[in-house]
mmCIF file of C-alpha atoms and ligand atoms in Angstrom:
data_model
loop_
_atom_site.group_PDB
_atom_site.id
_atom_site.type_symbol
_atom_site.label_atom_id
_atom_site.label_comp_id
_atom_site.label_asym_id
_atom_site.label_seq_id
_atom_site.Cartn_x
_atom_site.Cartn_y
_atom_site.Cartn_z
ATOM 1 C CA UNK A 1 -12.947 14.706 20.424
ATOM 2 C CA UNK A 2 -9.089 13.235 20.074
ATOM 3 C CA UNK A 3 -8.248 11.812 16.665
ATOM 4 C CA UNK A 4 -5.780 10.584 15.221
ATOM 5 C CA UNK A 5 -3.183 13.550 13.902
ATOM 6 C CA UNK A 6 -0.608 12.480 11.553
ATOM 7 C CA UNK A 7 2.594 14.508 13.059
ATOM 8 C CA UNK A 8 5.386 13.088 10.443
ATOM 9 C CA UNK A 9 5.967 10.624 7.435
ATOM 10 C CA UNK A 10 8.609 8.884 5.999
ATOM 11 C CA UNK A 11 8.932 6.327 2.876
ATOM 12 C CA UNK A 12 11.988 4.083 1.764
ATOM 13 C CA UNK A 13 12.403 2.748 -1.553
ATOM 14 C CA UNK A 14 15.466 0.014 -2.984
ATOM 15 C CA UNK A 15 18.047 1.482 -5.235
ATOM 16 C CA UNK A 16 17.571 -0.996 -7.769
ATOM 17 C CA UNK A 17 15.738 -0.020 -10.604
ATOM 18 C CA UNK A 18 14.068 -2.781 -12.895
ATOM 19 C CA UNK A 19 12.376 -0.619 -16.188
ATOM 20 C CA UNK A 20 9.924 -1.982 -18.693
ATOM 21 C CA UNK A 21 12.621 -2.633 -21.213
ATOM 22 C CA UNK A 22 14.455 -4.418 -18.968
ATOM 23 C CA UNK A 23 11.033 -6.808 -18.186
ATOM 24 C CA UNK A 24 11.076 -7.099 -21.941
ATOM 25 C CA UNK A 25 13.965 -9.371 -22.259
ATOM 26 C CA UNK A 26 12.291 -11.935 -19.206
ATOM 27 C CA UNK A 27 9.051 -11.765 -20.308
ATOM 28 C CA UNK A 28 7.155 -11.617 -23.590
ATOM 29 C CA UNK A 29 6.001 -8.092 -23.311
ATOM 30 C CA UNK A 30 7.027 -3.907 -24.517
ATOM 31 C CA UNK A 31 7.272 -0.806 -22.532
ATOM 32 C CA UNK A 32 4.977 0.434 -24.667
ATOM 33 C CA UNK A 33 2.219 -2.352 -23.755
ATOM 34 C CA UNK A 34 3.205 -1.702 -20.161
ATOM 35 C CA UNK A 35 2.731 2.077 -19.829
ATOM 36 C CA UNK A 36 -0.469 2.120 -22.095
ATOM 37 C CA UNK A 37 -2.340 -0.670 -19.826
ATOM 38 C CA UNK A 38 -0.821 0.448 -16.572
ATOM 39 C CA UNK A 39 1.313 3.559 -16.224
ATOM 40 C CA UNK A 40 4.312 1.822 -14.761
ATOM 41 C CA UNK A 41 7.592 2.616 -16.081
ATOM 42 C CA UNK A 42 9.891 1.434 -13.618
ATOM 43 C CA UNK A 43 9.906 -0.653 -10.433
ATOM 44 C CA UNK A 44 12.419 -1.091 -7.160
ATOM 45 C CA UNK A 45 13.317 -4.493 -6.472
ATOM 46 C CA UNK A 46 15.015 -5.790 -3.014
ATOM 47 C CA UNK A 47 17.985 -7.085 -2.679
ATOM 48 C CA UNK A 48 19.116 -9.221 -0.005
ATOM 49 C CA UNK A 49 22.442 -8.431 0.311
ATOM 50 C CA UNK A 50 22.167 -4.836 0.362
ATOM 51 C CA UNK A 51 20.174 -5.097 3.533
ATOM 52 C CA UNK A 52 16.450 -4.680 2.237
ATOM 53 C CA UNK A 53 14.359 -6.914 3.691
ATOM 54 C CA UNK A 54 11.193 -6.164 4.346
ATOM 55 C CA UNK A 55 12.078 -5.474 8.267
ATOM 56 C CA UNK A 56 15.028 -2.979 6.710
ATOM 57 C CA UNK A 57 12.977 -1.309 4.174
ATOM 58 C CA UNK A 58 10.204 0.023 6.554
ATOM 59 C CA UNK A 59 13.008 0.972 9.186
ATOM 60 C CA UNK A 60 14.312 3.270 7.353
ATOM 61 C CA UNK A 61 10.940 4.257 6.101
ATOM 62 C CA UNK A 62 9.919 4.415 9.742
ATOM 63 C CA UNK A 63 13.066 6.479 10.987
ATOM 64 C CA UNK A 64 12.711 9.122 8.682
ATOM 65 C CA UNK A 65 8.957 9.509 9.987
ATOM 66 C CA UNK A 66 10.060 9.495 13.787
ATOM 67 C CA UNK A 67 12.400 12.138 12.767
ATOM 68 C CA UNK A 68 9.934 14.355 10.800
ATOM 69 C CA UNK A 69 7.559 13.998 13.943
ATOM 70 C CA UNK A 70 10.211 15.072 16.183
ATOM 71 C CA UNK A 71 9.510 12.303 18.878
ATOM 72 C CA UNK A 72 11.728 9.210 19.872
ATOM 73 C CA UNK A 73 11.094 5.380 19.521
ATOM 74 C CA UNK A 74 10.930 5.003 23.273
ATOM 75 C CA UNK A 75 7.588 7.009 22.948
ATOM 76 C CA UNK A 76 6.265 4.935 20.428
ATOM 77 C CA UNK A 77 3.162 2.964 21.911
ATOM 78 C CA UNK A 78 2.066 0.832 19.113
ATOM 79 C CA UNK A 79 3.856 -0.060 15.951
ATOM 80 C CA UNK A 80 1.229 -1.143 13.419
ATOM 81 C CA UNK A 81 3.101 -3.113 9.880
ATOM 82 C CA UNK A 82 0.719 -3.537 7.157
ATOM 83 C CA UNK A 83 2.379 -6.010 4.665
ATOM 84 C CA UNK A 84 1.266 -9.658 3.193
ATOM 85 C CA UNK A 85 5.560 -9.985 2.982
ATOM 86 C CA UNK A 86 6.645 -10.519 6.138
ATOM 87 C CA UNK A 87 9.919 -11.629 6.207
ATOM 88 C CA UNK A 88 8.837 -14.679 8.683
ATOM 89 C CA UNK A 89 5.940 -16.367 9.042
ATOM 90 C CA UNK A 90 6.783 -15.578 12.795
ATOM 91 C CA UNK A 91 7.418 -13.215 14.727
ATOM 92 C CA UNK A 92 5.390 -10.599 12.894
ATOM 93 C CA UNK A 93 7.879 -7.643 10.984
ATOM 94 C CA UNK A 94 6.081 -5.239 13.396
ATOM 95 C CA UNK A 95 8.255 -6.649 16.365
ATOM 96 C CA UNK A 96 11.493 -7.075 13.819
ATOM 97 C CA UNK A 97 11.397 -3.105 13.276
ATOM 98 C CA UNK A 98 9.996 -2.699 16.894
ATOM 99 C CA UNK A 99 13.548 -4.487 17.616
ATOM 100 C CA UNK A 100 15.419 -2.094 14.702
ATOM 101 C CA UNK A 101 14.184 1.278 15.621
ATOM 102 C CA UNK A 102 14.473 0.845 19.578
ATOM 103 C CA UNK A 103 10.370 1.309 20.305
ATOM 104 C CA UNK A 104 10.897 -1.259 23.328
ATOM 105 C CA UNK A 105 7.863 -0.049 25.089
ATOM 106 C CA UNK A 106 5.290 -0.226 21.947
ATOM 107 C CA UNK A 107 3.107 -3.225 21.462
ATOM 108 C CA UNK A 108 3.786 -4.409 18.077
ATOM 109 C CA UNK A 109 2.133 -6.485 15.435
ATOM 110 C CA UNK A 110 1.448 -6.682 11.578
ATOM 111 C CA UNK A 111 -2.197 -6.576 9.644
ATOM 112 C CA UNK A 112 -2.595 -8.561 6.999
ATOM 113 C CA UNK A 113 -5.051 -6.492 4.450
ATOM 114 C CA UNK A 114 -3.519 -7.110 0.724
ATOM 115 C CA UNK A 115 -3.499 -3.791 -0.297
ATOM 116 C CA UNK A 116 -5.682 -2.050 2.165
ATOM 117 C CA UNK A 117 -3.323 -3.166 4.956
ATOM 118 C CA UNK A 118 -1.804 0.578 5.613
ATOM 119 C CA UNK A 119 -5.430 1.878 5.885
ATOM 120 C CA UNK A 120 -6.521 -0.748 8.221
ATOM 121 C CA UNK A 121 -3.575 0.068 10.028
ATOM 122 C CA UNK A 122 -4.113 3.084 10.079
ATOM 123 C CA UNK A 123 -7.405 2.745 11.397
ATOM 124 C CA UNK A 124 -6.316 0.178 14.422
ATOM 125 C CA UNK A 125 -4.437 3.357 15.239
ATOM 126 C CA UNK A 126 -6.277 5.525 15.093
ATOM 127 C CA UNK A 127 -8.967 4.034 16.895
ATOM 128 C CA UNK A 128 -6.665 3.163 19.496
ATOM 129 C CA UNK A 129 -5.874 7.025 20.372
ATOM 130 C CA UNK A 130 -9.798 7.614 20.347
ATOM 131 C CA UNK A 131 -10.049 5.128 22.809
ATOM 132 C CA UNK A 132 -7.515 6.684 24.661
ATOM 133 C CA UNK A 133 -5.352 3.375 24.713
ATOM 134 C CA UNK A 134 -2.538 4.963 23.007
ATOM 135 C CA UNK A 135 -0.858 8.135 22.072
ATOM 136 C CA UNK A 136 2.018 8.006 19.612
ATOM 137 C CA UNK A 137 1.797 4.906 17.359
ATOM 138 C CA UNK A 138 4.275 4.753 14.276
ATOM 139 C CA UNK A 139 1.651 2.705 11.111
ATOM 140 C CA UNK A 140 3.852 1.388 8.155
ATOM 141 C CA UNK A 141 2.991 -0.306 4.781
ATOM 142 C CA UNK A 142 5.930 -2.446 3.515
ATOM 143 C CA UNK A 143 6.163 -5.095 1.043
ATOM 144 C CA UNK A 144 8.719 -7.003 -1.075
ATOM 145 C CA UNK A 145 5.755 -8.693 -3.255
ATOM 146 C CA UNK A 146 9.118 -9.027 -5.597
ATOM 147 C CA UNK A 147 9.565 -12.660 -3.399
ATOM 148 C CA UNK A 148 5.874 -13.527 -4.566
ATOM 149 C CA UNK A 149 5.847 -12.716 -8.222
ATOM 150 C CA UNK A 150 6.001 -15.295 -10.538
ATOM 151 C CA UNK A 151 8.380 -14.234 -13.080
ATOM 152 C CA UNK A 152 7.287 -15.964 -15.919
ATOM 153 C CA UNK A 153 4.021 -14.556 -15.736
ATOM 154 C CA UNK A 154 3.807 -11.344 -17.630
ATOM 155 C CA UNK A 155 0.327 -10.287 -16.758
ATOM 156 C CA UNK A 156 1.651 -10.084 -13.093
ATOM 157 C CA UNK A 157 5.057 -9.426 -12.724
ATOM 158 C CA UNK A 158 5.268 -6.349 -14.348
ATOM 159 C CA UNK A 159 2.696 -4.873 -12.401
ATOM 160 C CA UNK A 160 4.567 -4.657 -8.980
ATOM 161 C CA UNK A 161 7.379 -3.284 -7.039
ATOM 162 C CA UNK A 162 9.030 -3.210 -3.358
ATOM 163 C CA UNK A 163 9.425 0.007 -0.954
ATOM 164 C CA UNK A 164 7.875 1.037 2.307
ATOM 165 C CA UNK A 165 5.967 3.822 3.752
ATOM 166 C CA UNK A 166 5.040 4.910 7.517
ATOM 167 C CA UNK A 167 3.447 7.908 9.478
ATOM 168 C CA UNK A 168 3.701 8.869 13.202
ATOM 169 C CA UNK A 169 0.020 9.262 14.780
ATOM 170 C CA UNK A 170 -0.613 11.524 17.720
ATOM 171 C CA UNK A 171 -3.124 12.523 19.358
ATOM 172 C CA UNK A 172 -4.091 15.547 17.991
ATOM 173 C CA UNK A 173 -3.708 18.750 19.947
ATOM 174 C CA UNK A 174 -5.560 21.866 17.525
ATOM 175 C CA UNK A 175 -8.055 19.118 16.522
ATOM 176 C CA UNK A 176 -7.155 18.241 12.939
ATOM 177 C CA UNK A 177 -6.317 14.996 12.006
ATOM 178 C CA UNK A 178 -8.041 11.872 10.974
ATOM 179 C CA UNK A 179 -11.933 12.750 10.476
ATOM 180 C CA UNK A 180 -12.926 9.285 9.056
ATOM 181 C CA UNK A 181 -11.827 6.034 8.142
ATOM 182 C CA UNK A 182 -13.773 3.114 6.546
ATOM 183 C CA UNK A 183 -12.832 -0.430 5.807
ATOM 184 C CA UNK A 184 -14.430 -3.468 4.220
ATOM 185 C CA UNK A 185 -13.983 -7.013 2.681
ATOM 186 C CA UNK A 186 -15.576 -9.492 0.388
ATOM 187 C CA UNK A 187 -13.985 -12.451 1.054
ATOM 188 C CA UNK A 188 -16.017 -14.123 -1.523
ATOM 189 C CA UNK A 189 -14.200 -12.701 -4.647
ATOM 190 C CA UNK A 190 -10.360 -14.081 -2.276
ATOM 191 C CA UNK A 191 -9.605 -16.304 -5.390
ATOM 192 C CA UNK A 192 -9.283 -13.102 -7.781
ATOM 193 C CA UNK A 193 -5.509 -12.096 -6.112
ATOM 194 C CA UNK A 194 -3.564 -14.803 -4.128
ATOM 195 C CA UNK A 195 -0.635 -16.902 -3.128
ATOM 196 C CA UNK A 196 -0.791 -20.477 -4.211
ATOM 197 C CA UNK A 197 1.188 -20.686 -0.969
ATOM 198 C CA UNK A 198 -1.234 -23.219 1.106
ATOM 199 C CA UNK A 199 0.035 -23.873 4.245
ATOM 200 C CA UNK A 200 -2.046 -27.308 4.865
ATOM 201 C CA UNK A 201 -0.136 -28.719 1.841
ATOM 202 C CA UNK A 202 3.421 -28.161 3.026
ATOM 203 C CA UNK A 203 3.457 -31.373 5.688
ATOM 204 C CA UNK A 204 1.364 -34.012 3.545
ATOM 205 C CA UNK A 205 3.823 -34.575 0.761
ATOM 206 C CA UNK A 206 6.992 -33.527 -0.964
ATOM 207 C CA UNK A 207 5.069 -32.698 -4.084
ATOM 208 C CA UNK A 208 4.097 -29.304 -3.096
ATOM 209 C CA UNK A 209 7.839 -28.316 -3.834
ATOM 210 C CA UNK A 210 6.409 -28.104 -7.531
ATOM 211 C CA UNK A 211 3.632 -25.910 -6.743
ATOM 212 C CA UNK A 212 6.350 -23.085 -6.534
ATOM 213 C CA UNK A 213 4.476 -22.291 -3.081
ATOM 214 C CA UNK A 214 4.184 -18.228 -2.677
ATOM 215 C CA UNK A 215 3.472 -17.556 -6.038
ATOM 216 C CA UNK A 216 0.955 -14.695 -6.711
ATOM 217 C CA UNK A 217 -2.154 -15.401 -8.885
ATOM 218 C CA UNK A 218 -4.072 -12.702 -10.398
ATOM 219 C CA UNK A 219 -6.987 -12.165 -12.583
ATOM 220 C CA UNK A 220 -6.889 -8.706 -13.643
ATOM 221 C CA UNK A 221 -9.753 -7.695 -15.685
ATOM 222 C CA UNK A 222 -12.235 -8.980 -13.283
ATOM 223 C CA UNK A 223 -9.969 -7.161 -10.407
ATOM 224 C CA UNK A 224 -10.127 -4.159 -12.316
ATOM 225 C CA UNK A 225 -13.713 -3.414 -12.758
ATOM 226 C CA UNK A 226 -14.331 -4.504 -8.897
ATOM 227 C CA UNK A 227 -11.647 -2.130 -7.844
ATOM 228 C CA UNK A 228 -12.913 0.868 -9.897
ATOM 229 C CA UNK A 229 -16.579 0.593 -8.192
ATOM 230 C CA UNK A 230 -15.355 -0.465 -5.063
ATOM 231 C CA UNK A 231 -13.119 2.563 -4.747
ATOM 232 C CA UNK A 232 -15.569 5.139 -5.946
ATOM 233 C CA UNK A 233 -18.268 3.440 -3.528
ATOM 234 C CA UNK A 234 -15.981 3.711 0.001
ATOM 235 C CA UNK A 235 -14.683 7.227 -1.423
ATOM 236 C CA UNK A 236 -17.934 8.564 -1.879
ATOM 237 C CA UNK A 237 -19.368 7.152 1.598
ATOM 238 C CA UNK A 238 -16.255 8.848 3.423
ATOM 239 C CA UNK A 239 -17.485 12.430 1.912
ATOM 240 C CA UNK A 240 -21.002 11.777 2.851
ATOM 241 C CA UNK A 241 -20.262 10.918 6.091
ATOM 242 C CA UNK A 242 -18.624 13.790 6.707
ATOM 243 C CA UNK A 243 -21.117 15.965 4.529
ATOM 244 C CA UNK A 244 -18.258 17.170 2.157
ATOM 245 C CA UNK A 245 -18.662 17.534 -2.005
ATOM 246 C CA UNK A 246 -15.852 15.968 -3.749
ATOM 247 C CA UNK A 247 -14.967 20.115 -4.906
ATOM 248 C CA UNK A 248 -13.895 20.156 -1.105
ATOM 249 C CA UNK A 249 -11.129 17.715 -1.643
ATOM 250 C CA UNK A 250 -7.874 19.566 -1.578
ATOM 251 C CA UNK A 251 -6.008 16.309 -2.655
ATOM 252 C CA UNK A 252 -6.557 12.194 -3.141
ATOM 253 C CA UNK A 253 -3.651 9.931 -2.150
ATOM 254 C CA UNK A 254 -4.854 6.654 -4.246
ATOM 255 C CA UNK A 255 -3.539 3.173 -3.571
ATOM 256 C CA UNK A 256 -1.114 3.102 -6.997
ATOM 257 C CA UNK A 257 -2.274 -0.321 -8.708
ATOM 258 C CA UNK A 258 -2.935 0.772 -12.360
ATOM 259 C CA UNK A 259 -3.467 4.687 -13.102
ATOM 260 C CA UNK A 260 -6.731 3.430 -15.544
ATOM 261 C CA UNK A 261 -8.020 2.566 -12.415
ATOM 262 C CA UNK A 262 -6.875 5.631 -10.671
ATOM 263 C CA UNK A 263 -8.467 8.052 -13.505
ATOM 264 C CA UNK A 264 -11.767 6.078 -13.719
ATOM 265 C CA UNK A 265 -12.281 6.190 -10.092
ATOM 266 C CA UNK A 266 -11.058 9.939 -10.286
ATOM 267 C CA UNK A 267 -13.824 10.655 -13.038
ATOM 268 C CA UNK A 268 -16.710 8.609 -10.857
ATOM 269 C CA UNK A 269 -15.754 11.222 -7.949
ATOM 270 C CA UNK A 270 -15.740 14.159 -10.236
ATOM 271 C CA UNK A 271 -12.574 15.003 -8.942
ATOM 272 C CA UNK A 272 -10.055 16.234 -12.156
ATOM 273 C CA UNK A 273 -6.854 14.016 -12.221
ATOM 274 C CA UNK A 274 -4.181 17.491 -11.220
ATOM 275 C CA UNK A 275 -5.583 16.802 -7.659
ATOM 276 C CA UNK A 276 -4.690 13.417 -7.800
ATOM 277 C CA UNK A 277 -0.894 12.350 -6.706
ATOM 278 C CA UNK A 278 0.267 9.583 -8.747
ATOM 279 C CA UNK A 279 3.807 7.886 -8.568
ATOM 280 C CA UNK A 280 3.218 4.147 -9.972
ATOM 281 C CA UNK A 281 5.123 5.567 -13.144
ATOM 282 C CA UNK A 282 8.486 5.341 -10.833
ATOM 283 C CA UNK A 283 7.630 2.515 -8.484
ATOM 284 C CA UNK A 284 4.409 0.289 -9.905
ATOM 285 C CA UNK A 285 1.900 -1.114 -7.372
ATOM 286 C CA UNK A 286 3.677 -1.598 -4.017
ATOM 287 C CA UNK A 287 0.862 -3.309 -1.959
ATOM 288 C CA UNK A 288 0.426 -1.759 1.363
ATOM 289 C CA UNK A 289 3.434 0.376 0.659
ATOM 290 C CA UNK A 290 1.685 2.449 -2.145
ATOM 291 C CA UNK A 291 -0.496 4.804 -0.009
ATOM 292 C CA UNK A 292 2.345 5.925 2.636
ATOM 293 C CA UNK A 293 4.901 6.355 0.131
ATOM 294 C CA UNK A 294 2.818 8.678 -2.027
ATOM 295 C CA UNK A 295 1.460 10.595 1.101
ATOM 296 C CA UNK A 296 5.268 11.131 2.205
ATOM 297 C CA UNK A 297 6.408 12.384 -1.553
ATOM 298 C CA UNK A 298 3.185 14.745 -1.288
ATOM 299 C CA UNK A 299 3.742 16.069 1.929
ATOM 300 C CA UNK A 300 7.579 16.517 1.417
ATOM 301 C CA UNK A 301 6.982 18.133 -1.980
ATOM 302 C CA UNK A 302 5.025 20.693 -0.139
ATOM 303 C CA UNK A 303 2.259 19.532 -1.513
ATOM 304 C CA UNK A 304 -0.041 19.357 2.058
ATOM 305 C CA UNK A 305 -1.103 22.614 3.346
ATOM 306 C CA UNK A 306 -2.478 23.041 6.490
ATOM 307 C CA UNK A 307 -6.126 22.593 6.843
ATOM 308 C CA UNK A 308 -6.349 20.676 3.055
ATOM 309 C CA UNK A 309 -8.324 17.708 2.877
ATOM 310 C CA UNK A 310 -6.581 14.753 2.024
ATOM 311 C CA UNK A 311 -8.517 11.735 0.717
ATOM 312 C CA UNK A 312 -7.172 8.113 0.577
ATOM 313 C CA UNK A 313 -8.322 5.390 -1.059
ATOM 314 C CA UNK A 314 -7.127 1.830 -1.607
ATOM 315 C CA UNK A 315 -8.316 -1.269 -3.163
ATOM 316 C CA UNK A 316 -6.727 -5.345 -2.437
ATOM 317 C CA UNK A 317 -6.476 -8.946 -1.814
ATOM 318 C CA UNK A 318 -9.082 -10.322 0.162
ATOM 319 C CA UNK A 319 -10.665 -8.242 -1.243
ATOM 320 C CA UNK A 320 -10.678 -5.095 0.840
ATOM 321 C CA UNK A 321 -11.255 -1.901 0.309
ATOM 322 C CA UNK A 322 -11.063 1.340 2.796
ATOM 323 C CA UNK A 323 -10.747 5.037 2.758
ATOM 324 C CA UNK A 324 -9.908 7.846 5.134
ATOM 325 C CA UNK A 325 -10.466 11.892 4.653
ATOM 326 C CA UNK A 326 -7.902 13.664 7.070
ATOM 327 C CA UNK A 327 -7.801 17.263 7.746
ATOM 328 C CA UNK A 328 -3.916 17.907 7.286
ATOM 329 C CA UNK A 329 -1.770 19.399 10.105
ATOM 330 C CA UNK A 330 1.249 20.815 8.807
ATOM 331 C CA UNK A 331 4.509 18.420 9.798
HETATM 332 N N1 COA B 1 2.559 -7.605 -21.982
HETATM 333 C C1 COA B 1 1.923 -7.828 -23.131
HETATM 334 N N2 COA B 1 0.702 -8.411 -23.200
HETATM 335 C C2 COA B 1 0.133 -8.754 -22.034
HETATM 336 C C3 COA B 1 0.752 -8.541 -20.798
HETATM 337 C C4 COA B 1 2.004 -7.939 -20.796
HETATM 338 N N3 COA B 1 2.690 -7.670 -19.649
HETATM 339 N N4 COA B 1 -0.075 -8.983 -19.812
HETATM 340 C C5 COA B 1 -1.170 -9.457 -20.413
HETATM 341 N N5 COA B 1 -1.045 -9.335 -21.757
HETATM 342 C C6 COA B 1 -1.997 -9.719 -22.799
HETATM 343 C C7 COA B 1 -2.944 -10.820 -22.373
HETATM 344 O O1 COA B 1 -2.333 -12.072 -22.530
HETATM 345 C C8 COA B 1 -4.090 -10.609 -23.321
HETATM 346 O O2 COA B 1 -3.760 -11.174 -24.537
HETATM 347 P P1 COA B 1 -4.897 -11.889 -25.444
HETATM 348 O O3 COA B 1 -5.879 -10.810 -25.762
HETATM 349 O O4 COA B 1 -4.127 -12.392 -26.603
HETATM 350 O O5 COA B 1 -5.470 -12.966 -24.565
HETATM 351 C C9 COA B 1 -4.130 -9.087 -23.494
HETATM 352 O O6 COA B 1 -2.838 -8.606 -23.085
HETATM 353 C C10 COA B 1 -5.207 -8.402 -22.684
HETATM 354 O O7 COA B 1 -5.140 -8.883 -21.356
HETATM 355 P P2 COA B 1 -6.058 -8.312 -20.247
HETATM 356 O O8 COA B 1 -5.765 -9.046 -18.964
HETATM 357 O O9 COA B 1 -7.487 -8.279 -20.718
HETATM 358 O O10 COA B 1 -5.529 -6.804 -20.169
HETATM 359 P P3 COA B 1 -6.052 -5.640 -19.307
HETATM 360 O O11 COA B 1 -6.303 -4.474 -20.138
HETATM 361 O O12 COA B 1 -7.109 -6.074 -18.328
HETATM 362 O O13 COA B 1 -4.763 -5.281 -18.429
HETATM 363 C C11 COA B 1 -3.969 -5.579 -16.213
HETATM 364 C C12 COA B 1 -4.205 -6.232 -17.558
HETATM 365 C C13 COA B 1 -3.396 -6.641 -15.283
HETATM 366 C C14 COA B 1 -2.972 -4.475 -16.403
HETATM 367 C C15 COA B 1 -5.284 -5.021 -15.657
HETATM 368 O O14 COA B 1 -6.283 -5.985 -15.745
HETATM 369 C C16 COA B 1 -5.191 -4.573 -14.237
HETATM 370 O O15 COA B 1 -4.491 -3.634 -13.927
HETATM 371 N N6 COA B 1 -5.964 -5.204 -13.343
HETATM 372 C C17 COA B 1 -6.058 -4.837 -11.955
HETATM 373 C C18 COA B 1 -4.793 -5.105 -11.274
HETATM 374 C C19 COA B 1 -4.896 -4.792 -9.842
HETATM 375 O O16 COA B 1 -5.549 -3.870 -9.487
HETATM 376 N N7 COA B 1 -4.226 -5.603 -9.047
HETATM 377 C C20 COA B 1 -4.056 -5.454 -7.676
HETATM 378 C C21 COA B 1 -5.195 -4.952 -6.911
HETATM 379 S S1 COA B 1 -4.465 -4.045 -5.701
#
């Protein structure tokens, strides 16, 4: 059967760096606090004037993918944008890049997943190619949650970072690629990770201007025990599905929120933390941006052999929650 082959990646980060100690003198908080609760170090933040929007960020992130996959923009029939940072409410950044990297015959649109949105982009795409409605569709996480945060709020702000990721998705031609993705929500627990941005307000009265409007609200230690069982749950369905052992596992890509997280889902899988890829150290959690970055470090760093097993795994607002297990293709 077709599936979706991932033929080239690509990720894009800001060149400004904001570290812990820098944090340390806008909030009340230490480097040390940060890296013993989280594992961030550093963070990029986005800068206007240097030409990283969120649109920018993921074309470069998306170039650098079309070039590792060897194809053109004018192939391009889909361009899928994970991000909850659009840089306008409307049009959607998918048809902003569409417009940037020249893919004028792709249809384009954005997914709005928290977190999970590369993965359910991903999966759009490639259900799409099963379907046979598409062959080459370019899927990007991007976000610039640095235009959310509230930056008085330590237990957030320190957390997260800007950058981009993307892949190119073919059909696949020796039959490796995407064996499995899975997806879900629980829009039950939506209040545990939001923006106090409520569009219903905005018209009724001028008072709203004090609600700072897209600020991000979190509540961390209940997120953190949901993502931890939610992640080892979807992981663990995606190797049953597809009768594998976690020992078969050549390497997880993990949506980068907080490496506790990361090593307790790690330890629920039985899978040892060396075959785990981990860069939130160098860029904290970057939303839908996280997975796709971390894939394109791996797979540049040689790290992706052909035939290895690849497992991804992310956790979000919503909340969602998804995985995928692809049998790697060299690119
Ligand atoms: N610096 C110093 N102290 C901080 C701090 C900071 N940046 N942020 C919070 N604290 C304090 C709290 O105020 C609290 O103080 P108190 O005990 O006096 O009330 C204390 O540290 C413990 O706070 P708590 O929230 O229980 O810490 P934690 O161990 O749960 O770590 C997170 C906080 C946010 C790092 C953690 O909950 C987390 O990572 N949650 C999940 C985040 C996530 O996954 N988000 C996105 C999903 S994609």
């Amino acid at each position: 059967m077709t599936r979706g082959k991932i033929i080239g990646t690509g990720s894009f980060v800001p060149e400004r760096i904001l570290s812990n100690d820098e944090l340390q003198l806008i909030v009340d908080t230490s480097d040390e606090w940060i890296i013993r609760r989280t594992g961030i170090k550093e963070r990029r933040i986005a800068s206007k004037v240097k030409d990283e929007s969120t649109a920018d960020l993921a074309t470069q992130a998306g170039l650098k993918a079309i070039e590792m996959a060897g194809v053109t923009s004018s192939d391009l029939d889909m361009v899928i944008v994970g991000t909850v940072t659009p840089d306008r409410q409307f049009p959607s950044a998918g048809c902003m890049i569409q417009s940037k990297i020249g893919a004028f015959k792709a249809a384009a649109f954005d997914v709005s997943a928290g977190c999970s949105g590369f993965l359910y982009g991903l999966t759009m795409a490639h259900n799409a190619i099963k379907a046979e409605t598409a062959e080459l569709i370019l899927v990007l996480g991007v976000e610039r949650l640095s235009t959310i945060v509230n930056w008085q709020d330590r237990s957030t702000c320190v957390l997260l970072g800007d950058g981009a990721g993307a892949v190119v998705l073919s059909a696949s031609g020796n039959g490796r690629g995407i064996m499995s993705t899975h997806l879900q929500s629980d829009g039950t627990f939506w209040d545990l990770l939001y923006s106090s941005y409520e569009r219903s307000l905005l018209p009724q009265s001028l008072e709203c201007i004090d609600l700072k409007p897209f600020q991000l609200k979190m509540e961390g230690n209940r997120l953190f025990k949901r993502a931890v069982g939610c992640l080892s749950e979807i992981a663990s369905r995606a190797l049953r599905q597809n009768n594998l052992s976690s020992k078969d596992i050549s390497i997880v890509i993990p949506h980068q929120a907080n490496i506790r997280i990361i090593m307790a889902m790690a330890e629920n899988l039985g899978i040892p933390m060396e075959k785990v890829y981990t860069n939130l150290d160098r860029y904290g959690n970057t939303s839908s941006a996280s997975i796709p970055i971390a894939l394109d470090e791996a797979n540049r760093q040689g790290l992706l052999k052909d035939g290895d097993l690849v497992l991804m795994a992310s956790f979000g607002a919503g909340l969602t929650w998804g995985a995928a297990i692809i049998e790697w293709a060299a690119c």
